[in-house]
Amino acid sequence: MATVSKLEKRLLKEESRYCSQGDTVHYLKKPRLFAGCDGSFLYDYRGRPYLDLQMWYSTVNLGYKNRRVIDAVRDQIDRLPQLASQYLHREKIELAAAISRQMQRSFQAKGRVHFNVGGSQAIEDSIKLIRKATGKTLFFAFQGGYHGRTIAASEITSSYRYRRPYGHFSNRAQFIPFPYCFRCHYGRRFGSCKYYCVQQFERLFDTEYNSVLDTKTGECEFAAFYIEPIQGTGGYIVPPADYFRRIKKVLDHYGIYLVDDETQMGFYRTGRFWGLEHFGIKPDCLVFGKALTNGMNPLSGFWAREELVSPAAFPPGSTHSTFSSNPMGTGAGLEVMKLLQEKTLAARVNSSGRKFVAMLKKLQKKYKEIGDVSGLGLAIRLELCEKDGITPNGRLVDRIFQAGLEGNLEYKGKKYGLVLDVGGYYKNVFTLAPSFYISDEEIAMAGRFLDELLARFTRSKSRR
Ligand SMILES: Cc1ncc(COP(=O)(O)O)c(C=O)c1O
């Protein structure tokens, strides 16, 4: 143990001296080092397990060190680990075909797949695609939306804090309120609101003085609306069932494309292959990343309708990145796609999601501070508030988050840690994205740990 402490001390000292802290978030007061991972758990240098309820922001959906994906990667190392993207290889072509066929099944839509290495880069590529198709540069996006932190992705990402130090963003999106019904932007209640938010969006097109449309010619200045079907970083917010159908009607009327960012919700996180499948509309372009390789090698991309992405419309070299269709990524991605086609997976995600939400609802009865619990598949939100059940309580979330990572929780006589992720407009939401293979016992364990931490940091436990 003394050697472990020494190693950790040395690493943390070197980190603070040599690592840019600008390349990642540093939310933890005491930074944590991890040495191993398996299934639903991360392990520290002492071998202590940490139950992970966020799985690298919904990247490692199939569990850490998933045997089948690891074997596919090993096999790829032995056969063709390296190849410049200008040459073709089997896995790239088969992966593009598998995603295109999935799009046909999900949306009855024909198109092509375009690769890159990260979510933000794929967003950037999709921006080029839409700019090329329309000759326009302006987009709608959602308040609370997150599409990455490269320069162009930042233009459509809502957080002002992420843009503020970097000067003027001339194509900053027009941000529209997301249907966050627990805290409706317009103070309405779902059920009696008659989709007031959609009516407000429609009103933008009423007169040229709303600065969106030339009502004389019908020319709209906006090229596309970038959406997340379920808002990820914004706090795993699920819109009402008819919301997107109503928005799409407006977009179709004015010839505005819909770009569906599935970087966080794609690949069954919500119990359907793509999050947008819950809402009965089709995208013009769909962006994916993260879970495609289960976190094994960076690979991302977009799918777009044939007329937007055919070689005539978007010719060779429209985008290029050295690693864009790297074979280690395509090999892993192809195996993930095979695993996802297995019939029992969606049922498993939905049934574990229901059990997880039921466990949280039980806690909600016990703690007034739990304002909202909801979820779709295994994308689950736990919104913490003051005792009034509505005022955001980011402080409580932060204390639970930090304490979980101290690794002092007990289950059946053994010490554990808990890995959570914090999101939401007020940083008061746990965005829970457990492994698709989370077991019933691990759900019970999650309940025990959350109960213990809530009890520790709230005083009154009774709801009535
Ligand atoms: C919806 C969404 N889009 C884009 C991104 C950016 O992806 P990356 O971090 O791989 O650049 C993220 C990352 O969290 C995301 O959640």
Short mmCIF file of C-alpha atoms and ligand atoms in Angstrom, two decimals:
data_model
loop_
_atom_site.label_atom_id
_atom_site.label_comp_id
_atom_site.label_asym_id
_atom_site.label_seq_id
_atom_site.Cartn_x
_atom_site.Cartn_y
_atom_site.Cartn_z
CA MET A 1 0.00 0.00 0.00
CA ALA A 2 2.87 2.36 0.79
CA THR A 3 4.23 1.78 -2.74
CA VAL A 4 0.78 2.52 -4.19
CA SER A 5 0.58 5.81 -2.28
CA LYS A 6 4.07 6.70 -3.47
CA LEU A 7 3.17 5.91 -7.10
CA GLU A 8 -0.08 7.93 -6.89
CA LYS A 9 1.70 10.87 -5.27
CA ARG A 10 4.38 10.89 -7.96
CA LEU A 11 1.86 10.65 -10.80
CA LEU A 12 -0.32 13.43 -9.42
CA LYS A 13 2.72 15.66 -8.92
CA GLU A 14 3.84 15.07 -12.50
CA GLU A 15 0.29 15.61 -13.77
CA SER A 16 0.09 18.98 -12.09
CA ARG A 17 3.50 19.89 -13.55
CA TYR A 18 3.34 18.49 -17.10
CA CYS A 19 -0.29 17.93 -18.20
CA SER A 20 -2.37 20.66 -19.76
CA GLN A 21 -5.55 20.71 -17.75
CA GLY A 22 -7.30 22.36 -20.67
CA ASP A 23 -7.87 19.09 -22.50
CA THR A 24 -10.36 17.62 -20.06
CA VAL A 25 -12.66 18.58 -17.19
CA HIS A 26 -11.23 18.67 -13.67
CA TYR A 27 -14.34 18.48 -11.52
CA LEU A 28 -12.82 16.49 -8.70
CA LYS A 29 -11.21 18.22 -5.76
CA LYS A 30 -8.99 15.17 -5.24
CA PRO A 31 -8.14 13.81 -8.73
CA ARG A 32 -8.64 10.03 -9.07
CA LEU A 33 -6.33 7.59 -10.73
CA PHE A 34 -7.60 4.29 -12.09
CA ALA A 35 -5.58 1.23 -12.96
CA GLY A 36 -8.07 -1.31 -14.29
CA CYS A 37 -11.59 -1.94 -15.53
CA ASP A 38 -13.98 -4.86 -16.08
CA GLY A 39 -17.72 -5.13 -16.72
CA SER A 40 -19.48 -2.38 -14.73
CA PHE A 41 -16.42 -1.56 -12.61
CA LEU A 42 -13.31 0.60 -12.59
CA TYR A 43 -10.45 -0.37 -10.21
CA ASP A 44 -8.03 1.93 -8.43
CA TYR A 45 -4.37 1.11 -7.76
CA ARG A 46 -5.36 -0.66 -4.54
CA GLY A 47 -7.68 -2.93 -6.50
CA ARG A 48 -10.81 -1.31 -5.01
CA PRO A 49 -13.83 -1.55 -7.33
CA TYR A 50 -15.92 1.51 -8.31
CA LEU A 51 -19.39 0.81 -9.66
CA ASP A 52 -19.62 2.91 -12.83
CA LEU A 53 -23.05 4.35 -13.58
CA GLN A 54 -21.95 6.54 -16.47
CA MET A 55 -19.62 4.29 -18.50
CA TRP A 56 -17.42 7.00 -20.03
CA TYR A 57 -20.43 9.19 -20.89
CA SER A 58 -22.30 6.35 -22.56
CA THR A 59 -19.32 5.12 -24.56
CA VAL A 60 -18.67 1.73 -22.95
CA ASN A 61 -22.28 0.57 -23.33
CA LEU A 62 -21.32 -3.10 -23.62
CA GLY A 63 -19.24 -3.15 -20.46
CA TYR A 64 -15.53 -2.62 -19.85
CA LYS A 65 -13.24 -5.12 -21.59
CA ASN A 66 -16.19 -6.68 -23.42
CA ARG A 67 -14.73 -10.01 -24.50
CA ARG A 68 -16.09 -10.01 -28.05
CA VAL A 69 -14.95 -6.49 -28.84
CA ILE A 70 -11.52 -7.15 -27.30
CA ASP A 71 -11.15 -10.30 -29.42
CA ALA A 72 -12.12 -8.38 -32.56
CA VAL A 73 -9.49 -5.76 -31.76
CA ARG A 74 -6.85 -8.45 -31.12
CA ASP A 75 -7.72 -10.07 -34.41
CA GLN A 76 -7.46 -6.71 -36.18
CA ILE A 77 -4.01 -6.13 -34.63
CA ASP A 78 -2.86 -9.46 -36.05
CA ARG A 79 -4.28 -8.85 -39.53
CA LEU A 80 -4.40 -5.17 -40.50
CA PRO A 81 -3.82 -2.74 -37.64
CA GLN A 82 -2.70 0.19 -39.80
CA LEU A 83 -3.79 1.59 -43.13
CA ALA A 84 -3.94 5.09 -44.57
CA SER A 85 -7.54 6.18 -44.97
CA GLN A 86 -7.15 6.76 -48.72
CA TYR A 87 -6.98 2.94 -49.20
CA LEU A 88 -9.92 0.66 -48.65
CA HIS A 89 -10.30 -2.20 -46.21
CA ARG A 90 -13.05 -4.74 -45.58
CA GLU A 91 -14.08 -3.58 -42.11
CA LYS A 92 -14.62 0.03 -43.21
CA ILE A 93 -16.89 -1.02 -46.07
CA GLU A 94 -18.81 -3.59 -44.02
CA LEU A 95 -19.27 -1.14 -41.16
CA ALA A 96 -20.60 1.58 -43.48
CA ALA A 97 -22.96 -1.00 -44.99
CA ALA A 98 -24.12 -2.19 -41.53
CA ILE A 99 -24.90 1.38 -40.37
CA SER A 100 -26.64 2.22 -43.68
CA ARG A 101 -28.77 -0.93 -43.45
CA GLN A 102 -29.63 -0.05 -39.86
CA MET A 103 -30.78 3.39 -41.09
CA GLN A 104 -33.01 1.64 -43.59
CA ARG A 105 -34.52 -0.49 -40.84
CA SER A 106 -34.89 2.42 -38.41
CA PHE A 107 -36.08 5.15 -40.78
CA GLN A 108 -36.61 3.51 -44.20
CA ALA A 109 -33.99 5.99 -45.43
CA LYS A 110 -31.29 5.52 -48.07
CA GLY A 111 -27.92 7.17 -47.72
CA ARG A 112 -24.20 6.78 -47.05
CA VAL A 113 -21.83 6.77 -44.10
CA HIS A 114 -18.87 9.14 -43.64
CA PHE A 115 -16.19 8.54 -40.96
CA ASN A 116 -14.02 10.61 -38.66
CA VAL A 117 -12.53 10.07 -35.21
CA GLY A 118 -14.45 12.08 -32.59
CA GLY A 119 -17.95 13.38 -32.01
CA SER A 120 -16.94 17.01 -32.50
CA GLN A 121 -15.11 16.23 -35.74
CA ALA A 122 -18.14 14.36 -37.08
CA ILE A 123 -20.29 17.36 -36.15
CA GLU A 124 -17.83 19.61 -38.02
CA ASP A 125 -18.04 17.33 -41.06
CA SER A 126 -21.84 17.42 -40.95
CA ILE A 127 -21.71 21.23 -40.81
CA LYS A 128 -19.62 21.21 -44.01
CA LEU A 129 -22.12 18.83 -45.60
CA ILE A 130 -25.08 21.09 -44.80
CA ARG A 131 -23.21 24.26 -45.80
CA LYS A 132 -22.33 22.64 -49.12
CA ALA A 133 -25.90 21.52 -49.77
CA THR A 134 -27.53 24.83 -48.85
CA GLY A 135 -24.89 27.53 -49.24
CA LYS A 136 -26.06 28.76 -45.83
CA THR A 137 -24.20 28.96 -42.54
CA LEU A 138 -26.81 29.54 -39.86
CA PHE A 139 -28.32 26.86 -37.63
CA PHE A 140 -30.93 26.43 -34.97
CA ALA A 141 -29.87 24.42 -31.94
CA PHE A 142 -31.27 23.87 -28.47
CA GLN A 143 -30.68 25.63 -25.20
CA GLY A 144 -28.96 23.01 -23.05
CA GLY A 145 -27.67 21.25 -26.18
CA TYR A 146 -24.12 19.91 -26.45
CA HIS A 147 -22.40 19.07 -29.73
CA GLY A 148 -18.72 19.27 -28.80
CA ARG A 149 -15.99 21.82 -28.18
CA THR A 150 -14.09 22.34 -31.42
CA ILE A 151 -14.68 25.81 -32.85
CA ALA A 152 -17.62 25.06 -35.17
CA ALA A 153 -19.17 22.55 -32.73
CA SER A 154 -18.97 25.27 -30.05
CA GLU A 155 -21.09 27.52 -32.28
CA ILE A 156 -24.03 25.15 -31.91
CA THR A 157 -23.29 24.12 -28.30
CA SER A 158 -25.36 26.19 -25.91
CA SER A 159 -23.00 26.85 -23.00
CA TYR A 160 -21.77 30.46 -23.13
CA ARG A 161 -18.99 29.52 -20.70
CA TYR A 162 -17.43 27.21 -23.31
CA ARG A 163 -17.30 30.02 -25.92
CA ARG A 164 -16.71 33.08 -23.81
CA PRO A 165 -12.87 33.16 -23.68
CA TYR A 166 -12.47 32.62 -27.42
CA GLY A 167 -13.81 35.78 -29.00
CA HIS A 168 -16.66 36.26 -31.41
CA PHE A 169 -18.42 33.26 -32.97
CA SER A 170 -20.00 34.70 -36.08
CA ASN A 171 -22.20 31.67 -36.75
CA ARG A 172 -23.38 31.18 -33.20
CA ALA A 173 -26.62 29.23 -33.45
CA GLN A 174 -30.02 30.62 -32.62
CA PHE A 175 -30.79 28.65 -29.45
CA ILE A 176 -34.37 27.48 -28.97
CA PRO A 177 -35.74 26.31 -25.57
CA PHE A 178 -35.72 22.51 -25.26
CA PRO A 179 -38.95 20.87 -24.00
CA TYR A 180 -37.62 20.45 -20.47
CA CYS A 181 -41.11 19.98 -19.03
CA PHE A 182 -39.96 19.57 -15.42
CA ARG A 183 -38.74 23.19 -15.66
CA CYS A 184 -40.70 24.55 -18.61
CA HIS A 185 -38.95 27.60 -20.09
CA TYR A 186 -42.37 29.22 -20.53
CA GLY A 187 -43.69 28.25 -17.07
CA ARG A 188 -46.38 26.00 -18.62
CA ARG A 189 -47.47 22.53 -17.57
CA PHE A 190 -47.39 19.57 -19.92
CA GLY A 191 -50.95 18.41 -20.52
CA SER A 192 -52.45 21.88 -20.63
CA CYS A 193 -49.69 23.68 -22.58
CA LYS A 194 -50.82 22.61 -26.08
CA TYR A 195 -47.14 22.51 -27.07
CA TYR A 196 -46.77 26.23 -26.45
CA CYS A 197 -43.02 25.86 -27.09
CA VAL A 198 -43.66 24.66 -30.66
CA GLN A 199 -46.07 27.54 -31.19
CA GLN A 200 -43.32 29.95 -30.11
CA PHE A 201 -40.89 28.35 -32.56
CA GLU A 202 -43.45 28.68 -35.36
CA ARG A 203 -43.94 32.35 -34.55
CA LEU A 204 -40.33 33.04 -35.58
CA PHE A 205 -41.48 32.60 -39.17
CA ASP A 206 -44.45 35.01 -38.92
CA THR A 207 -42.67 38.14 -40.07
CA GLU A 208 -39.32 39.08 -41.59
CA TYR A 209 -38.73 41.24 -38.49
CA ASN A 210 -38.22 38.08 -36.43
CA SER A 211 -35.04 37.81 -38.51
CA VAL A 212 -35.41 34.26 -39.75
CA LEU A 213 -37.40 34.40 -42.98
CA ASP A 214 -37.90 36.76 -45.90
CA THR A 215 -41.67 36.48 -45.94
CA LYS A 216 -41.85 38.03 -49.43
CA THR A 217 -39.65 35.45 -51.14
CA GLY A 218 -40.00 32.60 -48.62
CA GLU A 219 -36.19 32.48 -48.34
CA CYS A 220 -35.05 31.27 -44.90
CA GLU A 221 -31.63 32.21 -43.56
CA PHE A 222 -31.30 28.98 -41.57
CA ALA A 223 -29.84 25.80 -43.05
CA ALA A 224 -30.58 23.17 -40.39
CA PHE A 225 -31.73 22.46 -36.86
CA TYR A 226 -29.19 20.47 -34.82
CA ILE A 227 -30.95 18.36 -32.20
CA GLU A 228 -30.21 15.74 -29.61
CA PRO A 229 -33.36 13.58 -29.41
CA ILE A 230 -32.80 13.12 -25.69
CA GLN A 231 -30.62 15.87 -24.32
CA GLY A 232 -27.39 14.31 -22.98
CA THR A 233 -25.12 16.79 -21.20
CA GLY A 234 -28.24 18.94 -20.69
CA GLY A 235 -29.49 16.32 -18.23
CA TYR A 236 -30.96 13.29 -20.04
CA ILE A 237 -34.18 15.14 -20.77
CA VAL A 238 -36.81 13.21 -22.72
CA PRO A 239 -39.17 15.40 -24.80
CA PRO A 240 -42.91 14.68 -24.98
CA ALA A 241 -43.84 12.09 -27.62
CA ASP A 242 -45.24 14.47 -30.24
CA TYR A 243 -42.72 17.29 -29.84
CA PHE A 244 -40.34 16.48 -32.68
CA ARG A 245 -43.13 15.61 -35.12
CA ARG A 246 -44.52 19.11 -34.64
CA ILE A 247 -41.10 20.77 -34.97
CA LYS A 248 -40.31 18.75 -38.12
CA LYS A 249 -43.52 19.96 -39.75
CA VAL A 250 -42.28 23.53 -39.39
CA LEU A 251 -38.81 22.63 -40.67
CA ASP A 252 -40.21 20.83 -43.71
CA HIS A 253 -42.43 23.78 -44.51
CA TYR A 254 -39.47 26.16 -44.67
CA GLY A 255 -36.95 23.74 -46.21
CA ILE A 256 -34.72 23.47 -43.12
CA TYR A 257 -32.75 20.25 -42.64
CA LEU A 258 -32.82 18.22 -39.45
CA VAL A 259 -29.46 16.97 -38.13
CA ASP A 260 -29.86 14.36 -35.41
CA ASP A 261 -26.86 14.20 -33.07
CA GLU A 262 -26.89 10.65 -31.66
CA THR A 263 -23.33 10.84 -30.32
CA GLN A 264 -24.53 10.08 -26.80
CA MET A 265 -27.93 8.43 -27.28
CA GLY A 266 -27.26 6.20 -30.29
CA PHE A 267 -26.57 2.43 -30.32
CA TYR A 268 -29.50 1.42 -28.04
CA ARG A 269 -28.79 3.68 -25.05
CA THR A 270 -32.50 4.62 -25.04
CA GLY A 271 -33.77 1.12 -25.81
CA ARG A 272 -34.12 1.80 -29.56
CA PHE A 273 -31.16 1.75 -31.93
CA TRP A 274 -31.35 5.55 -32.37
CA GLY A 275 -32.97 7.88 -29.86
CA LEU A 276 -34.93 9.62 -32.61
CA GLU A 277 -36.82 6.39 -33.35
CA HIS A 278 -39.01 7.15 -30.32
CA PHE A 279 -40.39 10.26 -31.99
CA GLY A 280 -41.69 9.16 -35.40
CA ILE A 281 -39.59 11.41 -37.65
CA LYS A 282 -36.64 10.91 -40.01
CA PRO A 283 -33.35 12.81 -39.98
CA ASP A 284 -31.62 14.28 -43.05
CA CYS A 285 -28.27 13.66 -41.42
CA LEU A 286 -27.40 11.65 -38.29
CA VAL A 287 -24.15 12.00 -36.34
CA PHE A 288 -22.71 9.16 -34.24
CA GLY A 289 -19.56 8.47 -32.19
CA LYS A 290 -18.73 7.28 -28.67
CA ALA A 291 -20.34 3.82 -28.29
CA LEU A 292 -19.68 2.70 -31.86
CA THR A 293 -16.41 1.08 -30.73
CA ASN A 294 -17.36 0.57 -27.07
CA GLY A 295 -14.52 2.98 -26.29
CA MET A 296 -11.83 0.77 -27.85
CA ASN A 297 -10.57 3.08 -30.61
CA PRO A 298 -11.85 6.47 -31.65
CA LEU A 299 -14.30 6.34 -34.52
CA SER A 300 -17.24 8.58 -35.32
CA GLY A 301 -19.09 9.75 -38.36
CA PHE A 302 -22.33 10.71 -39.93
CA TRP A 303 -24.96 9.14 -42.12
CA ALA A 304 -26.72 11.41 -44.62
CA ARG A 305 -29.43 11.07 -47.21
CA GLU A 306 -28.15 10.08 -50.63
CA GLU A 307 -28.93 13.43 -52.26
CA LEU A 308 -26.76 15.24 -49.68
CA VAL A 309 -23.81 12.87 -49.57
CA SER A 310 -23.57 11.22 -52.99
CA PRO A 311 -20.07 11.54 -54.53
CA ALA A 312 -21.48 14.17 -56.88
CA ALA A 313 -22.87 16.25 -54.01
CA PHE A 314 -20.02 15.78 -51.50
CA PRO A 315 -16.96 14.80 -53.58
CA PRO A 316 -13.76 13.05 -52.42
CA GLY A 317 -11.69 15.21 -50.10
CA SER A 318 -14.65 17.25 -48.84
CA THR A 319 -13.26 16.37 -45.41
CA HIS A 320 -10.17 14.36 -44.51
CA SER A 321 -8.42 13.31 -41.35
CA THR A 322 -5.42 10.97 -41.15
CA PHE A 323 -7.17 8.61 -38.74
CA SER A 324 -10.70 8.96 -40.12
CA SER A 325 -11.42 5.32 -40.92
CA ASN A 326 -8.61 3.71 -38.94
CA PRO A 327 -8.85 -0.10 -39.07
CA MET A 328 -8.60 -0.55 -35.29
CA GLY A 329 -11.76 1.55 -35.01
CA THR A 330 -13.63 -0.05 -37.89
CA GLY A 331 -12.71 -3.57 -36.63
CA ALA A 332 -14.10 -2.76 -33.18
CA GLY A 333 -17.13 -0.95 -34.66
CA LEU A 334 -18.05 -3.89 -36.86
CA GLU A 335 -18.06 -6.26 -33.89
CA VAL A 336 -20.15 -3.78 -31.85
CA MET A 337 -22.68 -3.62 -34.70
CA LYS A 338 -22.85 -7.44 -34.76
CA LEU A 339 -23.40 -7.55 -31.00
CA LEU A 340 -26.11 -4.91 -31.21
CA GLN A 341 -28.05 -6.93 -33.80
CA GLU A 342 -28.59 -9.67 -31.22
CA LYS A 343 -32.28 -9.97 -30.58
CA THR A 344 -32.23 -9.92 -26.78
CA LEU A 345 -30.27 -6.70 -26.34
CA ALA A 346 -33.05 -4.10 -26.69
CA ALA A 347 -35.28 -6.11 -24.34
CA ARG A 348 -32.46 -6.28 -21.83
CA VAL A 349 -31.80 -2.51 -21.95
CA ASN A 350 -35.50 -1.75 -21.51
CA SER A 351 -36.04 -4.19 -18.68
CA SER A 352 -32.90 -3.10 -16.76
CA GLY A 353 -33.93 0.53 -17.37
CA ARG A 354 -37.34 -0.12 -15.82
CA LYS A 355 -35.76 -1.82 -12.79
CA PHE A 356 -33.28 1.04 -12.36
CA VAL A 357 -36.00 3.70 -12.54
CA ALA A 358 -38.18 1.70 -10.08
CA MET A 359 -35.26 1.61 -7.63
CA LEU A 360 -34.82 5.42 -7.98
CA LYS A 361 -38.58 6.04 -7.58
CA LYS A 362 -38.41 4.20 -4.26
CA LEU A 363 -35.64 6.56 -3.17
CA GLN A 364 -37.75 9.50 -4.38
CA LYS A 365 -40.45 8.51 -1.89
CA LYS A 366 -37.84 8.71 0.86
CA TYR A 367 -36.04 11.95 -0.08
CA LYS A 368 -37.82 15.24 -0.75
CA GLU A 369 -34.64 16.39 -2.49
CA ILE A 370 -35.25 14.06 -5.45
CA GLY A 371 -37.20 16.35 -7.77
CA ASP A 372 -37.36 14.23 -10.89
CA VAL A 373 -36.60 10.65 -11.90
CA SER A 374 -37.22 9.51 -15.44
CA GLY A 375 -35.58 7.62 -18.24
CA LEU A 376 -35.75 6.01 -21.63
CA GLY A 377 -34.04 2.61 -21.81
CA LEU A 378 -30.84 2.99 -19.81
CA ALA A 379 -30.56 6.78 -20.23
CA ILE A 380 -31.78 7.81 -16.80
CA ARG A 381 -31.98 11.16 -15.01
CA LEU A 382 -31.96 11.86 -11.29
CA GLU A 383 -32.55 15.56 -10.64
CA LEU A 384 -31.73 16.80 -7.13
CA CYS A 385 -33.36 19.85 -5.60
CA GLU A 386 -33.78 21.62 -2.31
CA LYS A 387 -36.45 20.21 0.01
CA ASP A 388 -39.12 22.04 -2.01
CA GLY A 389 -38.49 19.47 -4.75
CA ILE A 390 -37.89 22.13 -7.45
CA THR A 391 -35.06 24.59 -6.59
CA PRO A 392 -31.92 23.12 -8.20
CA ASN A 393 -29.43 21.73 -5.68
CA GLY A 394 -26.09 21.49 -7.46
CA ARG A 395 -24.24 21.51 -4.14
CA LEU A 396 -25.88 18.26 -3.03
CA VAL A 397 -25.07 16.65 -6.38
CA ASP A 398 -21.46 17.76 -6.14
CA ARG A 399 -21.06 16.39 -2.59
CA ILE A 400 -22.50 13.01 -3.57
CA PHE A 401 -20.36 12.92 -6.71
CA GLN A 402 -17.12 13.67 -4.78
CA ALA A 403 -17.98 11.27 -1.93
CA GLY A 404 -18.77 8.40 -4.33
CA LEU A 405 -15.26 8.63 -5.69
CA GLU A 406 -13.66 8.42 -2.26
CA GLY A 407 -14.26 4.68 -2.39
CA ASN A 408 -15.59 4.23 1.14
CA LEU A 409 -19.03 2.75 0.46
CA GLU A 410 -19.79 -0.68 1.82
CA TYR A 411 -21.63 -3.59 0.24
CA LYS A 412 -21.65 -7.06 1.80
CA GLY A 413 -18.62 -6.23 3.94
CA LYS A 414 -16.48 -4.97 1.05
CA LYS A 415 -15.45 -1.37 0.19
CA TYR A 416 -16.52 0.20 -3.11
CA GLY A 417 -16.57 3.52 -4.89
CA LEU A 418 -19.29 4.97 -7.11
CA VAL A 419 -18.72 6.70 -10.45
CA LEU A 420 -21.40 9.22 -11.41
CA ASP A 421 -21.67 11.94 -14.03
CA VAL A 422 -23.12 15.37 -13.42
CA GLY A 423 -25.17 17.23 -16.02
CA GLY A 424 -28.13 19.52 -16.37
CA TYR A 425 -28.58 23.25 -16.85
CA TYR A 426 -27.88 23.82 -13.14
CA LYS A 427 -25.40 20.95 -12.67
CA ASN A 428 -27.95 19.31 -10.39
CA VAL A 429 -28.68 16.17 -12.38
CA PHE A 430 -27.01 12.77 -12.29
CA THR A 431 -27.02 11.56 -15.87
CA LEU A 432 -26.98 7.80 -15.42
CA ALA A 433 -25.79 5.58 -18.24
CA PRO A 434 -24.98 2.13 -16.79
CA SER A 435 -23.62 -0.81 -18.76
CA PHE A 436 -26.22 -2.60 -20.91
CA TYR A 437 -25.21 -5.75 -19.00
CA ILE A 438 -25.74 -4.26 -15.54
CA SER A 439 -26.95 -7.09 -13.29
CA ASP A 440 -29.87 -6.99 -10.84
CA GLU A 441 -27.37 -7.16 -7.99
CA GLU A 442 -25.47 -4.16 -9.40
CA ILE A 443 -28.75 -2.20 -9.61
CA ALA A 444 -29.41 -3.07 -5.96
CA MET A 445 -25.87 -2.00 -5.11
CA ALA A 446 -26.38 1.33 -6.94
CA GLY A 447 -29.57 1.85 -4.90
CA ARG A 448 -27.77 1.11 -1.62
CA PHE A 449 -24.92 3.53 -2.43
CA LEU A 450 -27.21 6.36 -3.55
CA ASP A 451 -29.37 5.86 -0.46
CA GLU A 452 -26.33 6.02 1.79
CA LEU A 453 -24.96 9.15 0.14
CA LEU A 454 -28.33 10.91 0.08
CA ALA A 455 -28.81 10.10 3.76
CA ARG A 456 -25.33 11.41 4.55
CA PHE A 457 -25.87 14.78 2.87
CA THR A 458 -29.54 15.51 3.55
CA ARG A 459 -31.01 15.93 6.99
CA SER A 460 -34.70 15.17 6.84
CA LYS A 461 -35.34 11.89 5.11
CA SER A 462 -39.09 11.66 5.25
CA ARG A 463 -41.17 12.83 2.32
CA ARG A 464 -44.31 13.69 4.26
C1 LIG B 1 -24.51 14.78 -28.16
C2 LIG B 1 -23.03 14.98 -28.29
N1 LIG B 1 -22.53 15.46 -29.43
C3 LIG B 1 -21.20 15.64 -29.61
C4 LIG B 1 -20.30 15.33 -28.61
C5 LIG B 1 -18.84 15.56 -28.81
O1 LIG B 1 -18.17 14.34 -28.92
P1 LIG B 1 -16.62 14.24 -28.61
O2 LIG B 1 -16.45 14.52 -27.14
O3 LIG B 1 -16.24 12.85 -28.99
O4 LIG B 1 -15.94 15.29 -29.45
C6 LIG B 1 -20.79 14.81 -27.40
C7 LIG B 1 -19.87 14.47 -26.30
O5 LIG B 1 -20.23 14.33 -25.17
C8 LIG B 1 -22.18 14.63 -27.23
O6 LIG B 1 -22.70 14.15 -26.09
#
